[in-house]
mmCIF file of C-alpha atoms in Angstrom:
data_model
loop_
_atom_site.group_PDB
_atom_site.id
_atom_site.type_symbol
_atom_site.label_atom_id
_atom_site.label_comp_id
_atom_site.label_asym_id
_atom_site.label_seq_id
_atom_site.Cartn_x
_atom_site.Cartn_y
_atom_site.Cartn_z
ATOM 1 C CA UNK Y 11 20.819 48.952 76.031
ATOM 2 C CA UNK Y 12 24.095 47.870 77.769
ATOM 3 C CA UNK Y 13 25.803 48.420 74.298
ATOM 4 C CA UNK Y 14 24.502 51.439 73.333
ATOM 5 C CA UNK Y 15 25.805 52.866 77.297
ATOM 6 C CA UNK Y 16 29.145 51.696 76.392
ATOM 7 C CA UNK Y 17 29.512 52.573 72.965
ATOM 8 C CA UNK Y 18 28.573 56.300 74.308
ATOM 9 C CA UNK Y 19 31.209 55.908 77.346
ATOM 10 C CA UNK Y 20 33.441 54.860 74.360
ATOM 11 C CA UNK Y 21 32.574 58.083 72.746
ATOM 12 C CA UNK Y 22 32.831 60.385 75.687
ATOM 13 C CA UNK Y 23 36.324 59.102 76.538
ATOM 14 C CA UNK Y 24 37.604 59.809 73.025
ATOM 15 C CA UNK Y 25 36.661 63.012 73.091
ATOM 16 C CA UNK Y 26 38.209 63.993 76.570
ATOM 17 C CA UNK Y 27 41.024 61.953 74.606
ATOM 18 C CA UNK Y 28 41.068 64.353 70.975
ATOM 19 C CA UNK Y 29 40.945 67.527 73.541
ATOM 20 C CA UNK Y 30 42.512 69.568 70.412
ATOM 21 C CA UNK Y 31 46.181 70.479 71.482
ATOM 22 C CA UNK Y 32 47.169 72.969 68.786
ATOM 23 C CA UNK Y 33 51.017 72.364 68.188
ATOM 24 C CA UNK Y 34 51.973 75.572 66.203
ATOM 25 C CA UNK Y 35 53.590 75.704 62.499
ATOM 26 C CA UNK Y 36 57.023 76.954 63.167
ATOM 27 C CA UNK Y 37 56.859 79.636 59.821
ATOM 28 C CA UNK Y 38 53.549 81.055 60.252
ATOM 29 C CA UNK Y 39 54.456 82.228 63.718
ATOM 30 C CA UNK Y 40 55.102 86.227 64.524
ATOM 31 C CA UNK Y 41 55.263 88.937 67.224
ATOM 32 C CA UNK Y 42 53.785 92.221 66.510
ATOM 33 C CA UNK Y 43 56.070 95.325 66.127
ATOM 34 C CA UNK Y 44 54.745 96.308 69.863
ATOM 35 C CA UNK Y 45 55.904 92.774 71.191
ATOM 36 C CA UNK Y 46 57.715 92.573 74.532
ATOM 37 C CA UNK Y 47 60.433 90.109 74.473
ATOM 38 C CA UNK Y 48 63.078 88.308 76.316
ATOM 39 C CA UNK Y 49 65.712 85.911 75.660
ATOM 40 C CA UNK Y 50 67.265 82.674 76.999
ATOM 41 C CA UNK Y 51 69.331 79.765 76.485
ATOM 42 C CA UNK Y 52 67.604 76.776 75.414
ATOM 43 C CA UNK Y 53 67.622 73.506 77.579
ATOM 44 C CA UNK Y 54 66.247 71.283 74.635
ATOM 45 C CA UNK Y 55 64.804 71.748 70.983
ATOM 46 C CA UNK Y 56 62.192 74.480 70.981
ATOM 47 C CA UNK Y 57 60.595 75.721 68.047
ATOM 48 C CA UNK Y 58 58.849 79.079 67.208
ATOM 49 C CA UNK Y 59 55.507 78.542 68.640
ATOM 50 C CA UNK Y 60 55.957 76.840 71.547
ATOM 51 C CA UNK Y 61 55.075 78.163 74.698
ATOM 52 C CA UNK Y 62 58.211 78.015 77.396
ATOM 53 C CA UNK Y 63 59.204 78.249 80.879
ATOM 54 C CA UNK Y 64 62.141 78.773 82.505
ATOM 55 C CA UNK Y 65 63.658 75.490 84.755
ATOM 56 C CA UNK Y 66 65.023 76.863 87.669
ATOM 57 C CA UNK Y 67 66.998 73.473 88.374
ATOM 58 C CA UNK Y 68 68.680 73.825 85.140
ATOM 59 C CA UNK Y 69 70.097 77.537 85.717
ATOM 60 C CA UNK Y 70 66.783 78.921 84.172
ATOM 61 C CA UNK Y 71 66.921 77.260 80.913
ATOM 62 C CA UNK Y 72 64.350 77.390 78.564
ATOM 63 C CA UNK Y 73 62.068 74.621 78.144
ATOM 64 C CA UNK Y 74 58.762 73.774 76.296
ATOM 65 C CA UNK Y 75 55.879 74.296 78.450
ATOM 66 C CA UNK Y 76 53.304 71.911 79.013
ATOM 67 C CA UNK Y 77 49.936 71.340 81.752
ATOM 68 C CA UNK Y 78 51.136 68.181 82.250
ATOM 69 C CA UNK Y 79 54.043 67.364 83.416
ATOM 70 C CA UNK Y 80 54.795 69.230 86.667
ATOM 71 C CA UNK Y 81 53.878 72.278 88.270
ATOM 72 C CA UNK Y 82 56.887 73.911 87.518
ATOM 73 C CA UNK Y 83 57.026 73.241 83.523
ATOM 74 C CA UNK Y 84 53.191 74.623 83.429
ATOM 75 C CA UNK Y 85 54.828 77.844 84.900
ATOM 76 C CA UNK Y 86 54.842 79.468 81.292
ATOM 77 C CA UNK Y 87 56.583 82.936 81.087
ATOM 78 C CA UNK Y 88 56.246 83.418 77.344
ATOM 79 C CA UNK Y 89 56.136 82.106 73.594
ATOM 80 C CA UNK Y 90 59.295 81.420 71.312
ATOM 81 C CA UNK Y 91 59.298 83.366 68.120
ATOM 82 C CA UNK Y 92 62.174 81.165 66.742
ATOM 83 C CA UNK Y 93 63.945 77.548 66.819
ATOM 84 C CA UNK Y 94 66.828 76.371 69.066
ATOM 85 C CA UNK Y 95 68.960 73.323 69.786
ATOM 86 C CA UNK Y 96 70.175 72.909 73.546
ATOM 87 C CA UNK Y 97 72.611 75.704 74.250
ATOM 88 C CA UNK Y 98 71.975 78.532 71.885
ATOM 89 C CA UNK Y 99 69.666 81.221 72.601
ATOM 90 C CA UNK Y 100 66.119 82.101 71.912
ATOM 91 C CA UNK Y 101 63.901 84.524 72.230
ATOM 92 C CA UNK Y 102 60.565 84.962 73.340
ATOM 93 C CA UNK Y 103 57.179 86.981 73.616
ATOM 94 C CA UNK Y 104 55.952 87.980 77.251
ATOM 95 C CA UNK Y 105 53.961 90.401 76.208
ATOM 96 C CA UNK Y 106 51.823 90.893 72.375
ATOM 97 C CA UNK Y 107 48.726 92.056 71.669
ATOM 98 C CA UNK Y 108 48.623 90.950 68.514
ATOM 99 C CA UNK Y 109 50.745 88.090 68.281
ATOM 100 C CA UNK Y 110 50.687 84.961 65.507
ATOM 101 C CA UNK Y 111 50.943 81.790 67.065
ATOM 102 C CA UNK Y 112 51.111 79.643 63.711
ATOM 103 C CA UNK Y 113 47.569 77.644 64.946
ATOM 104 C CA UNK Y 114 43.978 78.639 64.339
ATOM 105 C CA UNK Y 115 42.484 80.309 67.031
ATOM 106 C CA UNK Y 116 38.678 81.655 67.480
ATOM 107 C CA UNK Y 117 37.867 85.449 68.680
ATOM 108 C CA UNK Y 118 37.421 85.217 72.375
ATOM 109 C CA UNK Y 119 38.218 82.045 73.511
ATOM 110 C CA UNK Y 120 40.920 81.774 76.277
ATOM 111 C CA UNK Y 121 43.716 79.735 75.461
ATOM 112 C CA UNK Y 122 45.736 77.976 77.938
ATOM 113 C CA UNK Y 123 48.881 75.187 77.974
ATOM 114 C CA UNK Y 124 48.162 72.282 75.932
ATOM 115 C CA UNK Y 125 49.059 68.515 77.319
ATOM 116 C CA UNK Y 126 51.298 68.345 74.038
ATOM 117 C CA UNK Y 127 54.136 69.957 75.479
ATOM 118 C CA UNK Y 128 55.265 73.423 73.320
ATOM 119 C CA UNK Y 129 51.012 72.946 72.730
ATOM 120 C CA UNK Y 130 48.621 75.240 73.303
ATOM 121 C CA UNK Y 131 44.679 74.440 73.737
ATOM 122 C CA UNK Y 132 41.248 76.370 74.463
ATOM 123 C CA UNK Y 133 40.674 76.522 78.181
ATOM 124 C CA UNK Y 134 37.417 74.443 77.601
ATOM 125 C CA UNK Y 135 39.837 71.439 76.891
ATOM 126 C CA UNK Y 136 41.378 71.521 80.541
ATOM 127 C CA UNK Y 137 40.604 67.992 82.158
ATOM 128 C CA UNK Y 138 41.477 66.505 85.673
ATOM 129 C CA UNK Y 139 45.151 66.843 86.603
ATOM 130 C CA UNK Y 140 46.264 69.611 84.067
ATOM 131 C CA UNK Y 141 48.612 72.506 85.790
ATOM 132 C CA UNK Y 142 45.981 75.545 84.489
ATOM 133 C CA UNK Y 143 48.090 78.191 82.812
ATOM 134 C CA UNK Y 144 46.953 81.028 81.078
ATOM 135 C CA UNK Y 145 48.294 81.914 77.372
ATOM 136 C CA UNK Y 146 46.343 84.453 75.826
ATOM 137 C CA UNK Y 147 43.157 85.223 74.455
ATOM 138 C CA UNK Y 148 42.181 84.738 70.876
ATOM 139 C CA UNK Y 149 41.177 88.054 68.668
ATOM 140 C CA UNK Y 150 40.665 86.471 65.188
ATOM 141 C CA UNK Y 151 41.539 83.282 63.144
ATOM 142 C CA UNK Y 152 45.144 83.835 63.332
ATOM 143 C CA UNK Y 153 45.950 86.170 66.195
ATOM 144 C CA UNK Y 154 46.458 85.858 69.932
ATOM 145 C CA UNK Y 155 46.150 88.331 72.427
ATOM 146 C CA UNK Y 156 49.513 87.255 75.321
ATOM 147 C CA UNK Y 157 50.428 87.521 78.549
ATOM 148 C CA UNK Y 158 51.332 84.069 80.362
ATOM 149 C CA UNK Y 159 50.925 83.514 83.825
ATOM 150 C CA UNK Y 160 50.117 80.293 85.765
ATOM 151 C CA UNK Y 161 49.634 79.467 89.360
ATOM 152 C CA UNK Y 162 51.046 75.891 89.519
ATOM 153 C CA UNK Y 163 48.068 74.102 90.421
ATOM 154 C CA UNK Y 164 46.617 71.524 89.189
ATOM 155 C CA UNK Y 165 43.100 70.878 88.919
ATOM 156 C CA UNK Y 166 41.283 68.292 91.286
ATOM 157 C CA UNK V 13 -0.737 65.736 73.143
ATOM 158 C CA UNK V 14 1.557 67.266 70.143
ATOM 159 C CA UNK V 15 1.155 70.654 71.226
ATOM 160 C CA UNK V 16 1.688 69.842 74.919
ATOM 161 C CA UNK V 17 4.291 68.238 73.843
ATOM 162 C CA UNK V 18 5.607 71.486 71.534
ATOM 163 C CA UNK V 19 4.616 73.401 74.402
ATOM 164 C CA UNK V 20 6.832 72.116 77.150
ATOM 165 C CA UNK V 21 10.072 72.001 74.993
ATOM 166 C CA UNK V 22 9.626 75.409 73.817
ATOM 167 C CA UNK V 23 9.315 76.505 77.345
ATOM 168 C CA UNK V 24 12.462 74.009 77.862
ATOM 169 C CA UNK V 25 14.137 76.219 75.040
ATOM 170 C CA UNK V 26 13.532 79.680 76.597
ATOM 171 C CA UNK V 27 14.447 78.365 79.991
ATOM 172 C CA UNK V 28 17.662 76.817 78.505
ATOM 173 C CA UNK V 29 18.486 80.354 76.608
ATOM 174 C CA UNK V 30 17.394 82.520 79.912
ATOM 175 C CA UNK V 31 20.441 80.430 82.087
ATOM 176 C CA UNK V 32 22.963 81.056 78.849
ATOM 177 C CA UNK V 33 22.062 84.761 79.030
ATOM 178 C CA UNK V 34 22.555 84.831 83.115
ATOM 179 C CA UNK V 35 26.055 84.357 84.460
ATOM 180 C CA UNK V 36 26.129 83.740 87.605
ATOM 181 C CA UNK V 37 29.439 85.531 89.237
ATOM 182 C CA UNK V 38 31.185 84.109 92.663
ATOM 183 C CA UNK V 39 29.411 85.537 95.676
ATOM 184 C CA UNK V 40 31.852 87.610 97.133
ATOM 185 C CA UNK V 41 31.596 87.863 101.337
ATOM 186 C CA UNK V 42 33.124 92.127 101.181
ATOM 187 C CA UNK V 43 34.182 91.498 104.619
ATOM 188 C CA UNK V 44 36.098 88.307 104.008
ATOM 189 C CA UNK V 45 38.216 90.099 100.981
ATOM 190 C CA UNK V 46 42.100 89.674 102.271
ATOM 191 C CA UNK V 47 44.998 90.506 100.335
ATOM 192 C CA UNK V 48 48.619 88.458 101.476
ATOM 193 C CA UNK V 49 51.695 89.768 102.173
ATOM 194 C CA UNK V 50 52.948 89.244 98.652
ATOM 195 C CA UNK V 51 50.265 91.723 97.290
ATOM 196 C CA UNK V 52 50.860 94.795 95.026
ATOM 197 C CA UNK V 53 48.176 97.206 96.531
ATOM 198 C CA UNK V 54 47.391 100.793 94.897
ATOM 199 C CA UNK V 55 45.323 103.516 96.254
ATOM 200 C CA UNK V 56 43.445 105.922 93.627
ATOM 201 C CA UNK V 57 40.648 108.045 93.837
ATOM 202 C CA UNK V 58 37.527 106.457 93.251
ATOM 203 C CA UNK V 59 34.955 107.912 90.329
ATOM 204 C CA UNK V 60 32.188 106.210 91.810
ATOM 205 C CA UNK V 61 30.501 104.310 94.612
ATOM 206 C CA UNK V 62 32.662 100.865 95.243
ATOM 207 C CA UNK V 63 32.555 98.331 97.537
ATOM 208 C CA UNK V 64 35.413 95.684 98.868
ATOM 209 C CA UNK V 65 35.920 92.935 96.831
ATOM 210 C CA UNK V 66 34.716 94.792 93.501
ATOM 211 C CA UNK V 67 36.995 94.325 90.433
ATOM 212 C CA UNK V 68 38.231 98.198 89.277
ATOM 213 C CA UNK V 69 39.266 99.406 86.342
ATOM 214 C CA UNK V 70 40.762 103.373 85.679
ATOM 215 C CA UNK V 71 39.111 104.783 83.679
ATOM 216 C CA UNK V 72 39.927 108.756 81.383
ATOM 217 C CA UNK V 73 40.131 110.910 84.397
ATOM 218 C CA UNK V 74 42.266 108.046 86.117
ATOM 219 C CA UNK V 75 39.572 107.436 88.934
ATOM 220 C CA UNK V 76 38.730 104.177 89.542
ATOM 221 C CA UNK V 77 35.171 102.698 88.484
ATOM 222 C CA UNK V 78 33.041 98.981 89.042
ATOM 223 C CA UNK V 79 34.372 96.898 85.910
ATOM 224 C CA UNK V 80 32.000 94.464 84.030
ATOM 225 C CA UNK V 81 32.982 92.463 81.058
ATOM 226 C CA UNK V 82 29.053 93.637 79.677
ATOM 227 C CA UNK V 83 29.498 97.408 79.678
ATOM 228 C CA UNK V 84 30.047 97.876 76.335
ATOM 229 C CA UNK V 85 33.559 98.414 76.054
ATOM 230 C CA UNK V 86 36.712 96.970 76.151
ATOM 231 C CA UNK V 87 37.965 100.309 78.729
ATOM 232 C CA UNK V 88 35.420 99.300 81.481
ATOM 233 C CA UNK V 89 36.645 95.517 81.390
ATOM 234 C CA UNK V 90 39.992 96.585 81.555
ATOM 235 C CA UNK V 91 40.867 95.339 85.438
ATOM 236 C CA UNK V 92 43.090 97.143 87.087
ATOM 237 C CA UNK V 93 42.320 95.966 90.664
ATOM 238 C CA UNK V 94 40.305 94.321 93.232
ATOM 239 C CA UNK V 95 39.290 97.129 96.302
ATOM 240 C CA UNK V 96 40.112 96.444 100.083
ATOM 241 C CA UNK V 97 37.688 98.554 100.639
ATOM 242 C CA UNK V 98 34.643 100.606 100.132
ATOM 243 C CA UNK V 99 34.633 104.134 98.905
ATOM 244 C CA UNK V 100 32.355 106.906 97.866
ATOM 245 C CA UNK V 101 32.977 109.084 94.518
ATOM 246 C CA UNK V 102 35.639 111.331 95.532
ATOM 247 C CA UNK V 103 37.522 109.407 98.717
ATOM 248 C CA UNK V 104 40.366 107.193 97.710
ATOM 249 C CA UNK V 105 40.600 103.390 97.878
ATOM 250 C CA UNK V 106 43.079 100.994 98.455
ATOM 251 C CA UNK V 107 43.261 97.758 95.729
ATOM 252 C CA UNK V 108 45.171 95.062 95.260
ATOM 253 C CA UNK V 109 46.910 94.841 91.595
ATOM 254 C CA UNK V 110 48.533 91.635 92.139
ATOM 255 C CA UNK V 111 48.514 88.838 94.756
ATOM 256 C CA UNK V 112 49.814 85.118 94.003
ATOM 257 C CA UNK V 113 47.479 84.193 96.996
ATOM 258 C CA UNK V 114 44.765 86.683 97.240
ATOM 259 C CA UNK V 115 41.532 85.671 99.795
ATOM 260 C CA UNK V 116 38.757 86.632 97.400
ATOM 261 C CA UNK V 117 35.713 86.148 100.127
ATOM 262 C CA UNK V 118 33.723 83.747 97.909
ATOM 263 C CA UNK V 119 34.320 80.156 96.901
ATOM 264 C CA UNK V 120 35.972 79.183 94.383
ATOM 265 C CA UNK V 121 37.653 75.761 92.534
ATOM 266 C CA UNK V 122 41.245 75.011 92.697
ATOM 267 C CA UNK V 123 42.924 74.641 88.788
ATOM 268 C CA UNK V 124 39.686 77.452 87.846
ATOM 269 C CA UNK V 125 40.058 80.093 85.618
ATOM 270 C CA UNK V 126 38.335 83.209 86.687
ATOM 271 C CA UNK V 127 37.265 86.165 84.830
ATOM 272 C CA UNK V 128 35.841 89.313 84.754
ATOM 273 C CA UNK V 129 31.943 88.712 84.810
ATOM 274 C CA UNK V 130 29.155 90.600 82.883
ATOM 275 C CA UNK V 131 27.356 91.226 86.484
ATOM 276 C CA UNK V 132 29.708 94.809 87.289
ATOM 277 C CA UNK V 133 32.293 94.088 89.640
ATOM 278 C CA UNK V 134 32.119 90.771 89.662
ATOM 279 C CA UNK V 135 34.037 87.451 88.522
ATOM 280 C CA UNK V 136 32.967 84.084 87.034
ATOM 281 C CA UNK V 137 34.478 80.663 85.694
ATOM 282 C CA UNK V 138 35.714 81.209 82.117
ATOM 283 C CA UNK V 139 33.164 78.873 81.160
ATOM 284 C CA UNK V 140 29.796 81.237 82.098
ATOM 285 C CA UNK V 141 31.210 84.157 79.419
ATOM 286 C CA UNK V 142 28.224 84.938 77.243
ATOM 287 C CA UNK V 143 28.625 86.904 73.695
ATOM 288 C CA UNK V 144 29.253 90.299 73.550
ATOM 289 C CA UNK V 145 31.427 90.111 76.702
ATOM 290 C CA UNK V 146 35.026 91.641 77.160
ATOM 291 C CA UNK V 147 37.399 88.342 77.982
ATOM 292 C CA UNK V 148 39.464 89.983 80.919
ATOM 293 C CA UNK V 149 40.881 87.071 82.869
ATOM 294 C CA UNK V 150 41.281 87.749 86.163
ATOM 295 C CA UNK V 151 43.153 84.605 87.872
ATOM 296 C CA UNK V 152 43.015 81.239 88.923
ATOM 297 C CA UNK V 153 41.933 79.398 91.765
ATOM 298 C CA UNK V 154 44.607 78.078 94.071
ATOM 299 C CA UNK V 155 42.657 77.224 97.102
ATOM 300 C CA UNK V 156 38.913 77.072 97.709
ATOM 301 C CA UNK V 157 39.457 81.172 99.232
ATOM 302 C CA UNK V 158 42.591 81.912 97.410
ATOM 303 C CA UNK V 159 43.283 83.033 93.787
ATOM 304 C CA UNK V 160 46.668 83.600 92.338
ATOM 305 C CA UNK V 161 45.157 87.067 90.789
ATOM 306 C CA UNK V 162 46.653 88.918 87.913
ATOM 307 C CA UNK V 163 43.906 90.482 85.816
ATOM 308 C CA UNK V 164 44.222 90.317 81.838
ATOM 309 C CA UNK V 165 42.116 92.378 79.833
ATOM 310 C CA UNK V 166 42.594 91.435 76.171
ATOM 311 C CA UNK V 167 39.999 93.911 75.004
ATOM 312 C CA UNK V 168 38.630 91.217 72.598
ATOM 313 C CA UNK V 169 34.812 90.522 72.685
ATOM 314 C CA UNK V 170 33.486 86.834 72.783
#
């Protein structure tokens, strides 16, 4: 009996573990022709996909999000639609209704900062200690409804 | 004995179904609904019978109406606001668009997402969203009163 209890605690902590972080495929990832975007200069390697902030101690650079880190690199402001090194520029989605994030994503399900950071994950996924910060919403396999925002707390 | 058996998990099974089907949104205290200094309040005309605390959205005639994520389309889960106040068809009413520490009345979890809930004017966790409901997210929880609130409608359907 003892066994079988810790084989399933064994199970239950994998999967809080595997909570699916969905790092994006660079290529596949687009804005829609109605996109709002913005621009920065990169303070370390970002690639199209990745969900960013902006790090006010480093003159606003812009940095790959993640929940958890710190409450003020959960503080996402938008997505990159392209690739940088540190020092040259990138842009950004803060606004698409019908974006493609380059990960598969399920009609309806909120989407929120993955632990991976430059990650995305489903809300459901959020565990103890994550920095809960809103993404976007998903409207079919392939497309994301977003507009970021987090609070910069972290969940209890 | 089988059919006792059969018997009490079916009932199990239509009990289990009837809580999926029932969200249960935050009670809201009207009264208790503050906004903070930092708010973005908006006054419109209201196109229907609202009280404090109820989420808004604005609708054709740009009066504001009780949203629901259940009403059948994504314009009525489209949140616009969250009223200070009460208001009969007609009379205008004061709501807050955005507050990074809005008192909501009710109580809620710190780290929580919060949207738009199928009961009109109402919000829930993001986890008590049935099918068929608009996804509007509505804020998170940044106290056990306060919600960083900045309503989302994505106009998708779970």
């Amino acid at each position: 009996m003892k066994g079988i209890l810790a084989g399933l605690t064994i199970a239950l902590a994998a999967s809080v573990a595997l909570a699916a972080d969905l790092p994006p495929t660079p290529s596949s990832v687009a804005p829609s022709s109605t996109a709002k975007l913005s621009r920065g200069v990169c303070g370390g390697t970002i690639v199209a996909g990745n969900p960013v902030y902006l790090d006010a101690s480093d003159s606003s650079k812009v940095k790959a999000a993640d929940t958890d880190a710190s409450a003020a690199s959960s503080k996402v402001v938008g997505i990159a639609i392209g690739g940088c090194a540190t020092g040259q520029q990138v842009a950004y989605v803060t606004e698409d209704t019908d974006f493609t994030p380059g990960v598969s994503t399920t009609a309806g399900t909120i989407y929120v900062l993955g632990g991976t950071a430059g990650s995305i994950a489903a809300a459901a996924d959020l565990a103890q200690n994550d920095y809960t910060a809103f993404v976007g919403v998903g409207k079919s396999g392939n497309k994301l409804y977003v507009k970021p925002f987090a609070a910069g707390v972290a969940r209890p | 004995m089988k059919s006792k058996v059969f018997a009490v998990l079916g009932l199990l099974g239509l009990a289990s179904v009837a809580v999926a089907q029932t969200p249960t949104p935050v009670a809201v205290t009207a009264a208790s609904v503050v906004a903070s200094d930092q708010a973005v309040i908006i006054e419109i005309p209201a196109g229907a019978t609202i009280a404090q605390g109820d989420l808004l959205y604005i609708d054709t005639n740009n009066t504001a109406k009780v949203a629901s994520a259940a009403g059948g389309s994504a314009t009525s889960a489209d949140v616009a606001c969250m009223s200070l106040s009460s208001a009969a068809s007609g009379q205008r009413v004061r709501c807050v668009a955005y507050d990074p520490a809005l008192t909501v009345g009710g109580t809620i979890a710190v780290g929580e997402l919060y949207v738009l809930s199928g009961v009109a004017g109402k919000f829930s966790t993001s986890t008590s969203l049935i099918s068929g409901s608009y996804v509007t997210v509505v804020g998170i929880g940044i106290s056990t009163t306060k919600m960083f609130f900045r309503p989302t409608a994505s106009g998708v359907a779970q």
